Every structure is written in structure tokens, then in C-alpha cells.
Amino acid sequence: GHWPSESQEWKDEAVRRWGALVSAGEADDWEAFVLSRLSKPPPPSPMDLLQEYYAHDTWQLLVACALMSRVNSWTHKHNCISGFFEKFPTPSAFIAADMNVVREIMYPLGLFDIRLKTLTELSKKYLSMPAFTLDETENKIWGCGRFVVDSYKIFCRSEGTTLTPDDATLHSFVRWLRCQPSHS
């Protein structure tokens, strides 16, 4: 394919990727809207992290991190997260969802009300910010703490080699990443 050349084509691309609710917000610059949400994932690692499965889609990566936080079992996390994206592949699909269906999928992870509030805030900001970015200060999203922000920077923004994550697994991934020829 080719990149859109006009504002309406960029808006159409945003709707194609993230659903009809992006058009509820009127971005001044649809190209910036789309490009700020495109992921720049690192190379695949031998660590088989869940983030690597979702790094191709910034919203999905952020949702996966919010869902996996404070859950130990890889299999449990993987099953719930993949089930979530089968039902809600885009932020628009999630916002429009029947909350009983959401509850059924997310309930096994625990902390349902907190996770629901996080995913709702995240999805609304993702659909409405003129240019999407996430950090722990002025671009903070409720419920998205250091683990989510570091995962975003590592797996979507190509900033992994500049970070020293607190999370032991992310720290190991960053050490591995720094040893890769294209990132050293």
C-alpha cells in the first residue's frame, strides 16, 4: 500500500485502524494523529514476552500491559488478553462494548473495576488526543503506571535502550536489546 496524501485519506486510515469513534474527535492534523499511534517495535527476542505479541499495535500493547499487570501466570494472562482482542480488536469496539461481556472476559484477572477504568480512560484518550503520547507526568493516563509507560517506550517508541526499567523482565529485555547490532 501507499501512505495517504490528503487529510480525508488520513482520517479514513485512522477509522480503518481504530474504529468509527476516532471520527467523533476532529483532529486538526489527521496525518499526525495516525503517525503518532504507529508502533516501532524492537526485533523479536528469545524471551517470548507478551508485549512482543502486541507491539505491532500501540493500543493493543497498552491494553495488554494494563491487563497483565499484577497477574503471575503467563498462560492465564495470554488467554484473557487474546480473548479480549478477539471481542474488541479496536478502541472503538471496546468503548461500544456491552460491559457484561467485558466483565466476563476480564474478571479472571481480578481488579475488574480498576482495570475497566484504566482501559476506558486509555481508550478514550487514544481515540481523542491529537497526537498520542504517554508518560508519567503531563501525558499520564489513569491507571497506566511505570510498567505500562516503560513497555510503551520500549515496544512502541524504540526508546528501550534509553531506559532503566524497574520491572525485572523489562530490565532484562532492555539489556538484551542493547546487545543487538542495530541498537548498540
CSV table of C-alpha atoms in Angstrom, one decimal:
chain,number,residue,atom,x,y,z
A,1,GLY,CA,0.0,0.0,0.0
A,2,HIS,CA,0.8,3.6,0.0
A,3,TRP,CA,0.6,6.4,2.6
A,4,PRO,CA,-2.4,8.7,2.3
A,5,SER,CA,-1.7,12.0,0.7
A,6,GLU,CA,-4.7,14.1,1.9
A,7,SER,CA,-6.3,14.8,5.2
A,8,GLN,CA,-9.5,12.8,4.4
A,9,GLU,CA,-7.4,9.8,3.5
A,10,TRP,CA,-5.5,10.0,6.8
A,11,LYS,CA,-8.8,10.3,8.6
A,12,ASP,CA,-10.1,7.2,6.7
A,13,GLU,CA,-6.9,5.4,7.7
A,14,ALA,CA,-7.5,6.3,11.4
A,15,VAL,CA,-11.1,4.9,11.2
A,16,ARG,CA,-9.8,1.7,9.4
A,17,ARG,CA,-7.3,1.1,12.2
A,18,TRP,CA,-9.0,2.2,15.4
A,19,GLY,CA,-12.7,2.2,14.5
A,20,ALA,CA,-15.5,4.7,13.9
A,21,LEU,CA,-15.2,6.6,17.2
A,22,VAL,CA,-12.0,8.3,16.1
A,23,SER,CA,-14.2,10.4,13.8
A,24,ALA,CA,-16.1,11.7,16.8
A,25,GLY,CA,-13.0,13.8,17.5
A,26,GLU,CA,-12.0,16.3,14.9
A,27,ALA,CA,-8.2,16.3,14.6
A,28,ASP,CA,-6.6,19.3,13.0
A,29,ASP,CA,-3.9,17.1,11.5
A,30,TRP,CA,-5.0,13.6,10.8
A,31,GLU,CA,-1.6,12.6,9.5
A,32,ALA,CA,-0.1,13.5,12.9
A,33,PHE,CA,-3.0,11.7,14.6
A,34,VAL,CA,-2.2,8.4,12.7
A,35,LEU,CA,1.6,8.6,12.7
A,36,SER,CA,1.7,9.3,16.5
A,37,ARG,CA,-0.1,6.0,17.0
A,38,LEU,CA,2.0,3.8,14.8
A,39,SER,CA,4.3,1.4,16.6
A,40,LYS,CA,8.1,1.0,16.1
A,41,PRO,CA,8.6,-2.5,17.7
A,42,PRO,CA,12.0,-3.8,18.5
A,43,PRO,CA,13.3,-7.0,17.0
A,44,PRO,CA,11.9,-10.3,18.3
A,45,SER,CA,13.8,-11.6,21.3
A,46,PRO,CA,14.3,-15.1,22.7
A,47,MET,CA,12.5,-14.0,25.8
A,48,ASP,CA,9.0,-14.5,24.4
A,49,LEU,CA,7.4,-11.6,26.3
A,50,LEU,CA,3.7,-11.0,25.9
A,51,GLN,CA,4.5,-7.4,24.9
A,52,GLU,CA,6.2,-8.8,21.8
A,53,TYR,CA,2.9,-10.3,20.7
A,54,TYR,CA,1.1,-6.9,20.7
A,55,ALA,CA,4.0,-4.5,19.9
A,56,HIS,CA,2.7,-4.1,16.3
A,57,ASP,CA,-0.4,-2.1,17.6
A,58,THR,CA,0.2,0.6,20.2
A,59,TRP,CA,-3.4,0.4,21.7
A,60,GLN,CA,-3.3,-3.3,21.9
A,61,LEU,CA,0.2,-3.2,23.6
A,62,LEU,CA,-1.1,-0.7,26.2
A,63,VAL,CA,-4.2,-2.7,26.9
A,64,ALA,CA,-2.2,-5.9,27.2
A,65,CYS,CA,0.1,-4.3,29.7
A,66,ALA,CA,-2.8,-3.0,31.7
A,67,LEU,CA,-4.4,-6.4,31.8
A,68,MET,CA,-1.2,-8.3,32.6
A,69,SER,CA,-0.2,-6.1,35.5
A,70,ARG,CA,-0.2,-7.9,38.8
A,71,VAL,CA,-1.0,-11.3,37.2
A,72,ASN,CA,1.6,-14.1,37.5
A,73,SER,CA,0.5,-16.9,35.2
A,74,TRP,CA,1.7,-16.4,31.6
A,75,THR,CA,-1.0,-18.7,30.3
A,76,HIS,CA,-3.7,-17.0,32.3
A,77,LYS,CA,-2.6,-13.6,31.0
A,78,HIS,CA,-2.3,-14.8,27.4
A,79,ASN,CA,-5.7,-16.5,27.4
A,80,CYS,CA,-7.5,-13.4,28.8
A,81,ILE,CA,-5.7,-10.9,26.7
A,82,SER,CA,-6.2,-12.8,23.4
A,83,GLY,CA,-9.9,-13.4,24.3
A,84,PHE,CA,-10.2,-9.6,24.9
A,85,PHE,CA,-8.8,-8.8,21.5
A,86,GLU,CA,-11.0,-11.4,19.8
A,87,LYS,CA,-14.0,-9.4,21.0
A,88,PHE,CA,-12.6,-5.9,21.0
A,89,PRO,CA,-9.8,-5.5,18.3
A,90,THR,CA,-10.0,-1.7,18.4
A,91,PRO,CA,-10.5,1.0,21.0
A,92,SER,CA,-13.9,1.9,19.3
A,93,ALA,CA,-15.1,-1.7,19.7
A,94,PHE,CA,-14.1,-1.7,23.3
A,95,ILE,CA,-15.8,1.7,24.1
A,96,ALA,CA,-19.0,0.5,22.4
A,97,ALA,CA,-18.9,-2.9,24.2
A,98,ASP,CA,-21.5,-4.4,26.5
A,99,MET,CA,-19.8,-4.2,29.9
A,100,ASN,CA,-21.2,-7.6,30.9
A,101,VAL,CA,-19.2,-9.1,28.1
A,102,VAL,CA,-16.1,-7.1,29.1
A,103,ARG,CA,-16.6,-8.3,32.7
A,104,GLU,CA,-16.8,-11.9,31.7
A,105,ILE,CA,-13.5,-11.7,29.8
A,106,MET,CA,-11.6,-9.7,32.3
A,107,TYR,CA,-13.0,-11.0,35.6
A,108,PRO,CA,-10.5,-13.9,35.9
A,109,LEU,CA,-7.6,-11.4,36.1
A,110,GLY,CA,-9.0,-9.7,39.2
A,111,LEU,CA,-9.2,-6.0,40.0
A,112,PHE,CA,-12.0,-5.6,37.5
A,113,ASP,CA,-13.2,-2.1,38.4
A,114,ILE,CA,-9.6,-0.7,38.3
A,115,ARG,CA,-8.7,-2.4,35.1
A,116,LEU,CA,-12.0,-1.3,33.5
A,117,LYS,CA,-11.4,2.3,34.5
A,118,THR,CA,-7.8,2.2,33.1
A,119,LEU,CA,-8.9,0.7,29.8
A,120,THR,CA,-11.8,3.2,29.4
A,121,GLU,CA,-9.5,6.2,30.2
A,122,LEU,CA,-6.8,4.8,27.9
A,123,SER,CA,-9.2,4.1,25.0
A,124,LYS,CA,-10.9,7.5,25.2
A,125,LYS,CA,-7.5,9.3,25.2
A,126,TYR,CA,-6.2,7.1,22.4
A,127,LEU,CA,-9.2,8.0,20.3
A,128,SER,CA,-9.2,11.7,21.1
A,129,MET,CA,-5.6,13.0,21.6
A,130,PRO,CA,-4.5,15.0,18.5
A,131,ALA,CA,-1.1,13.3,18.7
A,132,PHE,CA,-0.9,10.3,21.1
A,133,THR,CA,1.9,10.1,23.6
A,134,LEU,CA,2.1,8.6,27.1
A,135,ASP,CA,4.4,9.3,30.1
A,136,GLU,CA,4.2,9.6,33.9
A,137,THR,CA,3.8,13.4,34.0
A,138,GLU,CA,1.8,15.7,31.7
A,139,ASN,CA,0.6,12.9,29.4
A,140,LYS,CA,-0.3,10.5,32.2
A,141,ILE,CA,-3.4,8.3,31.8
A,142,TRP,CA,-5.2,7.0,34.9
A,143,GLY,CA,-4.0,3.5,35.8
A,144,CYS,CA,-1.0,3.5,33.4
A,145,GLY,CA,1.9,3.4,35.7
A,146,ARG,CA,5.6,2.9,35.1
A,147,PHE,CA,5.3,-0.7,33.8
A,148,VAL,CA,2.8,0.4,31.1
A,149,VAL,CA,4.8,3.6,30.2
A,150,ASP,CA,8.1,1.7,30.0
A,151,SER,CA,6.5,-1.0,27.9
A,152,TYR,CA,5.1,1.6,25.6
A,153,LYS,CA,8.5,3.3,25.2
A,154,ILE,CA,10.3,0.0,24.7
A,155,PHE,CA,7.9,-1.8,22.4
A,156,CYS,CA,6.2,1.1,20.5
A,157,ARG,CA,8.6,4.1,20.5
A,158,SER,CA,12.0,2.5,20.1
A,159,GLU,CA,13.3,4.1,23.3
A,160,GLY,CA,14.2,0.9,25.1
A,161,THR,CA,18.0,1.5,25.1
A,162,THR,CA,17.5,4.8,26.9
A,163,LEU,CA,15.6,3.3,29.8
A,164,THR,CA,16.4,1.6,33.1
A,165,PRO,CA,13.1,-0.1,33.9
A,166,ASP,CA,12.2,-1.1,37.5
A,167,ASP,CA,10.4,-4.2,36.3
A,168,ALA,CA,13.0,-7.1,36.2
A,169,THR,CA,11.7,-8.6,33.0
A,170,LEU,CA,11.7,-5.3,31.2
A,171,HIS,CA,15.2,-4.6,32.6
A,172,SER,CA,16.4,-8.0,31.1
A,173,PHE,CA,14.8,-7.2,27.8
A,174,VAL,CA,16.5,-3.8,27.6
A,175,ARG,CA,19.9,-5.4,28.5
A,176,TRP,CA,19.3,-7.9,25.6
A,177,LEU,CA,18.2,-5.1,23.3
A,178,ARG,CA,21.4,-3.1,24.0
A,179,CYS,CA,23.4,-6.1,22.8
A,180,GLN,CA,21.6,-6.3,19.4
A,181,PRO,CA,23.7,-4.9,16.4
A,182,SER,CA,21.0,-2.4,15.4
A,183,HIS,CA,20.6,-1.0,18.9
A,184,SER,CA,24.1,-0.9,20.3
